[in-house]
mmCIF file of C-alpha atoms in Angstrom:
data_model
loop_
_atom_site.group_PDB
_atom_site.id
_atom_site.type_symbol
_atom_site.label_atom_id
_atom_site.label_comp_id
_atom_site.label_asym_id
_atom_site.label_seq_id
_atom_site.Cartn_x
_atom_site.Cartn_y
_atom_site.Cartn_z
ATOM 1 C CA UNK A 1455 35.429 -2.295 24.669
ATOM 2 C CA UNK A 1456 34.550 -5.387 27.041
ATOM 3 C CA UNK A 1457 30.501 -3.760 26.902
ATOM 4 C CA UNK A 1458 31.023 -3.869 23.293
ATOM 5 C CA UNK A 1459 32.366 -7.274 22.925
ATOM 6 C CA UNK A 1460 30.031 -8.593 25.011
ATOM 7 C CA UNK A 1461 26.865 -6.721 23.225
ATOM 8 C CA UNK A 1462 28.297 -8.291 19.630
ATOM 9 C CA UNK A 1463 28.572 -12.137 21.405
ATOM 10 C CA UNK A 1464 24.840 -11.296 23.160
ATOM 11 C CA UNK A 1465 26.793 -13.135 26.141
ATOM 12 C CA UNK A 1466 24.890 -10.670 28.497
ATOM 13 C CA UNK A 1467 20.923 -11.851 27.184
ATOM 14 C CA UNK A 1468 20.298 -14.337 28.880
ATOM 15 C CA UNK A 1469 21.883 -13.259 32.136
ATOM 16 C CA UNK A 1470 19.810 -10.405 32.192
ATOM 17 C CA UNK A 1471 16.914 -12.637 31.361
ATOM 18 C CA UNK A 1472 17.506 -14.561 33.823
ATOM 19 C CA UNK A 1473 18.182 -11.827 36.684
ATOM 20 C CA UNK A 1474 15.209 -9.617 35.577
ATOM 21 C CA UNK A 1475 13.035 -13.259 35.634
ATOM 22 C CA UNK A 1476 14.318 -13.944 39.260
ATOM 23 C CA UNK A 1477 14.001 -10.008 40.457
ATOM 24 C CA UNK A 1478 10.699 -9.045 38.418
ATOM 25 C CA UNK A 1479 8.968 -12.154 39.373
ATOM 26 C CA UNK A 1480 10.413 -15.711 41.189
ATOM 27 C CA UNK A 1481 11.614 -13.469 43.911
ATOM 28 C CA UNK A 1482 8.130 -13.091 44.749
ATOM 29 C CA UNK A 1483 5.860 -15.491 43.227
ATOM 30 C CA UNK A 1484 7.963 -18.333 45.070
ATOM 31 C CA UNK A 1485 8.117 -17.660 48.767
ATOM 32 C CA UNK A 1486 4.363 -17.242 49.039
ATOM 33 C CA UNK A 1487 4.046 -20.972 46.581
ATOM 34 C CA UNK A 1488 4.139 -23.585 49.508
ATOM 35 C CA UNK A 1489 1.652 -21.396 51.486
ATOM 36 C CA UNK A 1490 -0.638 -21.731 48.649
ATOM 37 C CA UNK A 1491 -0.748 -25.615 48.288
ATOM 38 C CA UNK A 1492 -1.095 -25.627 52.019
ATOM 39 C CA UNK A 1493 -4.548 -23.995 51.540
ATOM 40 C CA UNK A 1494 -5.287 -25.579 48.526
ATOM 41 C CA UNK A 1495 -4.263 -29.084 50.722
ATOM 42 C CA UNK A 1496 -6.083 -28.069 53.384
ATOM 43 C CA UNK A 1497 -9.453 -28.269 51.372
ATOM 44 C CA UNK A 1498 -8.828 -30.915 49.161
ATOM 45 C CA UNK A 1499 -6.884 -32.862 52.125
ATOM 46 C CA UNK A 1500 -6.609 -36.057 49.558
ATOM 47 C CA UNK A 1501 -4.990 -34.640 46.245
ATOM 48 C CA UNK A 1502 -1.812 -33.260 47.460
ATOM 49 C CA UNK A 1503 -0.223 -36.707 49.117
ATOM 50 C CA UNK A 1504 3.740 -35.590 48.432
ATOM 51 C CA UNK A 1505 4.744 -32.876 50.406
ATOM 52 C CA UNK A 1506 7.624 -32.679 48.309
ATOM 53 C CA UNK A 1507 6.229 -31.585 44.973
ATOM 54 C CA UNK A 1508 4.779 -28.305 46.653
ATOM 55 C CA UNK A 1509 7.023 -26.287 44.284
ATOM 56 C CA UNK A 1510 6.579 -24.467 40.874
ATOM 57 C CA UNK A 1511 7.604 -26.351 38.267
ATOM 58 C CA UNK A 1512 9.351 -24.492 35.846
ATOM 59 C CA UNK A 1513 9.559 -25.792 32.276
ATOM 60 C CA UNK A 1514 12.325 -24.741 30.391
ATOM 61 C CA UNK A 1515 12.652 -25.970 26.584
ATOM 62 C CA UNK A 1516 15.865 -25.406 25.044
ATOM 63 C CA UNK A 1517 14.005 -24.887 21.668
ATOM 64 C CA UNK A 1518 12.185 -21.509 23.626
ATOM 65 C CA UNK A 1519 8.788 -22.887 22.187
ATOM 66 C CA UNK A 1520 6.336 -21.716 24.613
ATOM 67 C CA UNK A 1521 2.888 -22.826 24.778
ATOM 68 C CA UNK A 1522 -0.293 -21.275 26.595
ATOM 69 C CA UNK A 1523 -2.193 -23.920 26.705
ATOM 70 C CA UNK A 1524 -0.590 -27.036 28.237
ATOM 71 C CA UNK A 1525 -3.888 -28.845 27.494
ATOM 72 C CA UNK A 1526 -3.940 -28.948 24.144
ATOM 73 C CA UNK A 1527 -0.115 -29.844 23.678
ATOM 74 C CA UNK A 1528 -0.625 -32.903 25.706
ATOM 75 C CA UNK A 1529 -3.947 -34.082 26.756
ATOM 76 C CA UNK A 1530 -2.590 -36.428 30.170
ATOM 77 C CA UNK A 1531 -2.417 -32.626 31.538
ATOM 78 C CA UNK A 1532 -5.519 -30.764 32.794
ATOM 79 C CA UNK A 1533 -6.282 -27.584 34.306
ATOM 80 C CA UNK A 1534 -7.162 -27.898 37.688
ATOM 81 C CA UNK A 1535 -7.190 -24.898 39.468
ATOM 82 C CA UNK A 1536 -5.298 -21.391 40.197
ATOM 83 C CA UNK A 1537 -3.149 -21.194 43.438
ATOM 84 C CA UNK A 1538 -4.716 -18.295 45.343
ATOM 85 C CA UNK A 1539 -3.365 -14.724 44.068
ATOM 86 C CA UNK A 1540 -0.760 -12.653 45.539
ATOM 87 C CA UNK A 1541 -1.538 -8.742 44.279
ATOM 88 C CA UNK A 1542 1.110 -5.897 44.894
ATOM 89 C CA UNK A 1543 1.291 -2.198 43.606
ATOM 90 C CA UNK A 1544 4.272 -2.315 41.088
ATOM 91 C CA UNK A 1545 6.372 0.195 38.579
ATOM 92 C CA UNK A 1546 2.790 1.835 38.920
ATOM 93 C CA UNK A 1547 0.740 -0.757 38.427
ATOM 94 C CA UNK A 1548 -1.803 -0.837 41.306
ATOM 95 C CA UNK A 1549 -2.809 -4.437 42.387
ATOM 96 C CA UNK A 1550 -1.028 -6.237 40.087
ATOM 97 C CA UNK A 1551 -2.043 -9.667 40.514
ATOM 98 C CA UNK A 1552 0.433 -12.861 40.401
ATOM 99 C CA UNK A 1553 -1.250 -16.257 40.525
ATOM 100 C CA UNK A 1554 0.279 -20.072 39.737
ATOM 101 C CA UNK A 1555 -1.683 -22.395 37.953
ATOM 102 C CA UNK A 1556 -2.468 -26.069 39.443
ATOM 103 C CA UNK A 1557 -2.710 -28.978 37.006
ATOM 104 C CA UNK A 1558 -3.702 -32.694 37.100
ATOM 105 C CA UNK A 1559 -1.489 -35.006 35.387
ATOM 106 C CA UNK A 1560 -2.172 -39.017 34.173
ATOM 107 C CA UNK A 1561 0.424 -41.254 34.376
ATOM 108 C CA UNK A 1562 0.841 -44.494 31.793
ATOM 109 C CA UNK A 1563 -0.969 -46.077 34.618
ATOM 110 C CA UNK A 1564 -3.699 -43.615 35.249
ATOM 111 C CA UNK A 1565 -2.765 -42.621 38.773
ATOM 112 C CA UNK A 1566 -2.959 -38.985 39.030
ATOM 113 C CA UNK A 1567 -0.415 -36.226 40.153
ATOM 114 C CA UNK A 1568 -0.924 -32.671 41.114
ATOM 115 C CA UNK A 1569 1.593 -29.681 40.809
ATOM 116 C CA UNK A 1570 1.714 -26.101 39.581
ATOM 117 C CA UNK A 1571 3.387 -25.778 36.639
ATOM 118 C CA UNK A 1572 4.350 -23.122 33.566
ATOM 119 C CA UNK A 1573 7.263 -22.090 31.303
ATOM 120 C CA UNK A 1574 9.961 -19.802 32.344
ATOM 121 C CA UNK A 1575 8.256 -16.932 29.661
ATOM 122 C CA UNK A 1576 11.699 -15.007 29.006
ATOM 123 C CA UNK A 1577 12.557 -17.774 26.483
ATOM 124 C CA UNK A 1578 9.372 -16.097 24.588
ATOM 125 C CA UNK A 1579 11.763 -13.003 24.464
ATOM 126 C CA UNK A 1580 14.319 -15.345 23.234
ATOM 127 C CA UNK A 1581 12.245 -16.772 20.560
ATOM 128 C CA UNK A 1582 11.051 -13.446 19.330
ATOM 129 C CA UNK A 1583 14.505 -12.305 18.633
ATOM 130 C CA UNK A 1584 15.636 -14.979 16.844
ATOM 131 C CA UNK A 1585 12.215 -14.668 14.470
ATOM 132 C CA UNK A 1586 13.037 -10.717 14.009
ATOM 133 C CA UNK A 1587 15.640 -10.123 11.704
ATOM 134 C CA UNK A 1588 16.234 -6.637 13.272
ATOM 135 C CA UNK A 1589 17.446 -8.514 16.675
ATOM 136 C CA UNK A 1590 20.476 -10.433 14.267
ATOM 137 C CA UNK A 1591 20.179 -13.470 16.124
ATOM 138 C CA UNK A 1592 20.038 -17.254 14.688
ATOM 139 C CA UNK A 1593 19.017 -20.568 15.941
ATOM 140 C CA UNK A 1594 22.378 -21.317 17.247
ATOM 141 C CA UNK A 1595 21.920 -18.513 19.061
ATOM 142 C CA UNK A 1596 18.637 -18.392 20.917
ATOM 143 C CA UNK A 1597 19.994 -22.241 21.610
ATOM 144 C CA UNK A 1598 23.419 -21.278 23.417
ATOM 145 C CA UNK A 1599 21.374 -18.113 25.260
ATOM 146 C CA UNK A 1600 18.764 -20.339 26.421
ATOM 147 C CA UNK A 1601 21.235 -23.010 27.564
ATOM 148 C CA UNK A 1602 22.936 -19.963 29.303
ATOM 149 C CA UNK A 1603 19.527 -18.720 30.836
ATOM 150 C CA UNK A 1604 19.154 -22.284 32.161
ATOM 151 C CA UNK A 1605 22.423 -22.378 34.031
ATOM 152 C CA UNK A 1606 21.992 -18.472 35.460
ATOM 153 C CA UNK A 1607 18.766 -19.162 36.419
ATOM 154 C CA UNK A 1608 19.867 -22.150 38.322
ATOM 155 C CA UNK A 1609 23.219 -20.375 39.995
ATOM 156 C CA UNK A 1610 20.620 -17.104 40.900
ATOM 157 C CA UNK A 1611 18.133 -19.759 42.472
ATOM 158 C CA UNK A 1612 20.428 -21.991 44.366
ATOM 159 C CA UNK A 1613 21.758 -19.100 46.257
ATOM 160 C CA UNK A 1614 18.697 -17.895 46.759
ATOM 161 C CA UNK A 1615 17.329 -18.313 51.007
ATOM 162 C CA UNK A 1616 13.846 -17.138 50.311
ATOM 163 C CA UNK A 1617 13.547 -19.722 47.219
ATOM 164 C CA UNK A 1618 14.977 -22.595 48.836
ATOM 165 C CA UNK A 1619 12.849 -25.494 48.501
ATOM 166 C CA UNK A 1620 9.872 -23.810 46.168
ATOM 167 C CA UNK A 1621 10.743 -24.559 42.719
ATOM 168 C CA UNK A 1622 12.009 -27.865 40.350
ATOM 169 C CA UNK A 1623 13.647 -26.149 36.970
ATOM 170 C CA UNK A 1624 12.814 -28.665 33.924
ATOM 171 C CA UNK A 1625 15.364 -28.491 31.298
ATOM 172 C CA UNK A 1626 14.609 -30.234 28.153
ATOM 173 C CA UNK A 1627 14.926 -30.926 24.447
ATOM 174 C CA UNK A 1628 11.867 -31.675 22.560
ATOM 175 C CA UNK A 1629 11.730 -35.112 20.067
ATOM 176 C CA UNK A 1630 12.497 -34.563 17.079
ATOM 177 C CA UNK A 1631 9.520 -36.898 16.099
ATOM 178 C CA UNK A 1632 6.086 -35.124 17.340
ATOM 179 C CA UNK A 1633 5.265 -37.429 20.361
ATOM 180 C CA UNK A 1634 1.527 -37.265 22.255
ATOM 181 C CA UNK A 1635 2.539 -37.254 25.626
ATOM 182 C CA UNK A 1636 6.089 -36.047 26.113
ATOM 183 C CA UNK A 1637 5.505 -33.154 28.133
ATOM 184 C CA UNK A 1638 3.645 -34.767 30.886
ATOM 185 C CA UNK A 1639 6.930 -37.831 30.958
ATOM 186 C CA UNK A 1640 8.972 -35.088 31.183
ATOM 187 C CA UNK A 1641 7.016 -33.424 34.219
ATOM 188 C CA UNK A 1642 5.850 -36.522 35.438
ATOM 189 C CA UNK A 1643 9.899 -38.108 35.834
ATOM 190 C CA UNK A 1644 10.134 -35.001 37.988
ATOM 191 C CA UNK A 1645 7.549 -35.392 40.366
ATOM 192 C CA UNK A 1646 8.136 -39.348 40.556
ATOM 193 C CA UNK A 1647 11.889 -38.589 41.478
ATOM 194 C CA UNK A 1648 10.825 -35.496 44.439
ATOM 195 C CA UNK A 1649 8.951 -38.266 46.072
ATOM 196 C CA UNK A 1650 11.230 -40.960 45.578
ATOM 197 C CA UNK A 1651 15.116 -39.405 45.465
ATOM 198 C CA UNK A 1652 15.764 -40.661 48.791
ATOM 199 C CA UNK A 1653 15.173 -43.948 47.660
ATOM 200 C CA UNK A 1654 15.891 -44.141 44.306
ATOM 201 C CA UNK A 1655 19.408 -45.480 44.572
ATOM 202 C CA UNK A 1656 18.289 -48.545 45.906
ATOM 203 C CA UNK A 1657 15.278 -48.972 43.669
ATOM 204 C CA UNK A 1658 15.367 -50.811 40.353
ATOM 205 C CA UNK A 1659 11.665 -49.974 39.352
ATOM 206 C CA UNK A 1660 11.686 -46.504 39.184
ATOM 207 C CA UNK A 1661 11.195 -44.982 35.529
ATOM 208 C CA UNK A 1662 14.059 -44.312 33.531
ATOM 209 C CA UNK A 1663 15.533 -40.535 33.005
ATOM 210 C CA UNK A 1664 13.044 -39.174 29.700
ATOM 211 C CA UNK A 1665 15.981 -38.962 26.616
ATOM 212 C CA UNK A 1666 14.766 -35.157 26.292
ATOM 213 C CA UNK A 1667 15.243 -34.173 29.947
ATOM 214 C CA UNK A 1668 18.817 -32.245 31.042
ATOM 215 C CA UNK A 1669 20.820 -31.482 34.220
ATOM 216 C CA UNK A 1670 23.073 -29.038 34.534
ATOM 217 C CA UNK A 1671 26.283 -31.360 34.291
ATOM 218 C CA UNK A 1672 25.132 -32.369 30.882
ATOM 219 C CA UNK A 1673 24.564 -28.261 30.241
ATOM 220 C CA UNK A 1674 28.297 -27.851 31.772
ATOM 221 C CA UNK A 1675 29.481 -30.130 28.802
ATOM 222 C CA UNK A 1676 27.723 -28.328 26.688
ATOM 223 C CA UNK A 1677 28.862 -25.100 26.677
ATOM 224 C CA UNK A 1678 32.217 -23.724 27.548
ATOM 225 C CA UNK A 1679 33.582 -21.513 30.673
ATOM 226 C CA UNK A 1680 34.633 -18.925 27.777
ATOM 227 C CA UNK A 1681 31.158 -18.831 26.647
ATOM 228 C CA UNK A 1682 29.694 -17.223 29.984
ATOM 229 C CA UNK A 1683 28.887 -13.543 30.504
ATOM 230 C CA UNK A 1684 31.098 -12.174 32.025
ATOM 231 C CA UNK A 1685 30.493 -8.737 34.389
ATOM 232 C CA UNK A 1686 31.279 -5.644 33.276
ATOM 233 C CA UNK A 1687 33.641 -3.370 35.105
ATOM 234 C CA UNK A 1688 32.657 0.081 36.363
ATOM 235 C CA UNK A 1689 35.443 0.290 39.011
ATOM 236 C CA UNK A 1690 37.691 2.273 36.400
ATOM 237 C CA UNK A 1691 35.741 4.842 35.210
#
């Protein structure tokens, strides 16, 4: 009955999204990240100047609109380079090859900044379903699971050893109003607060918090305890 219940509220989507995200992929792709900017740092000695943004960032839009090419959504980011590859025999797949993308991003004041960077691509799975009326499942839906993806993501990550320290999670709404260059503010806060968070407090010209971006208190409001999946019980059968 609870498997049921929980099936017909799709509580348990996004926490299997978010497990099979960490498991199938993060769990690998992310201890071998800083290793790669090292290299990468190592022969371009000038480009990578905060040791602190040596993580993937991980854009996560609540609206699960994905895009491949970053370029042409916002043209302050460029393709730079790819992070060198890490290639492992999986499910049967021999040398399957995992690789993070490195982009160069322009600030309002043309100063540069360098970080990998892509979506969190279960929230394509998300938008599919809620596009395929043989999936049942509405805006409000894909909205509440990807809010819930967000959070499990974030719980899976923090107690995480192995991941400590290689990855920045970018929650955000999109404008309602079409804006040119809201992705890169939205990465760009990011790195600008990495490099600055231990002095921030006592700053007063740092940039203020993009209206789009989200933490995770503002996702606590947002959704209630009830609302969380909840794990099934095997110890009775």
């Amino acid at each position: 009955e609870v498997s049921e219940m929980s099936e017909r509220s799709k509580h348990n989507v996004a926490h299997g999204l978010a497990w099979s995200y960490y498991t199938g992929y993060l769990k690998i792709v992310l201890p071998r990240v800083k290793k790669s900017m090292e290299e990468f740092s190592r022969a371009n000695p000038n480009l990578l100047a905060c040791r602190e943004t040596w993580k993937l960032h991980i854009l996560v839009p609540l609206s699960c609109d994905i895009y491949d090419d970053l370029e042409k959504v916002d043209s302050n980011i460029q393709y730079l380079t790819d992070l060198t590859e890490t290639t492992l025999t999986r499910a049967g797949t021999r040398k399957r090859v995992y690789k993070q993308t490195l982009y160069r991003i322009r600030d309002e004041d043309n100063k540069v900044w360098h970080c990998p960077v892509e979506f969190a691509t279960p929230l394509q799975s998300l938008y599919a379903m809620s596009q395929d009326e043989c999936a049942a499942f509405s805006r409000e839906d894909r909205l509440e699971q990807a809010k819930l993806f967000y959070r499990t993501l974030e719980e899976i990550l923090k107690g995480s050893k192995e991941c400590t320290g290689t990855y920045r999670l970018i929650a955000y709404e999109e404008p309602e109003e079409a804006e040119t260059h809201f992705l890169s503010r939205e990465i760009l806060w990011h790195l600008w607060q990495q490099c600055h968070e231990e002095y921030a407090i006592h700053e007063d010209n740092h940039p203020h918090t993009p209206s789009t971006t989200l933490n995770s208190t503002e996702l606590n409001l947002q959704i209630s305890a009830s609302d969380l999946p909840q794990p099934l019980r095997s110890d009775c059968f």
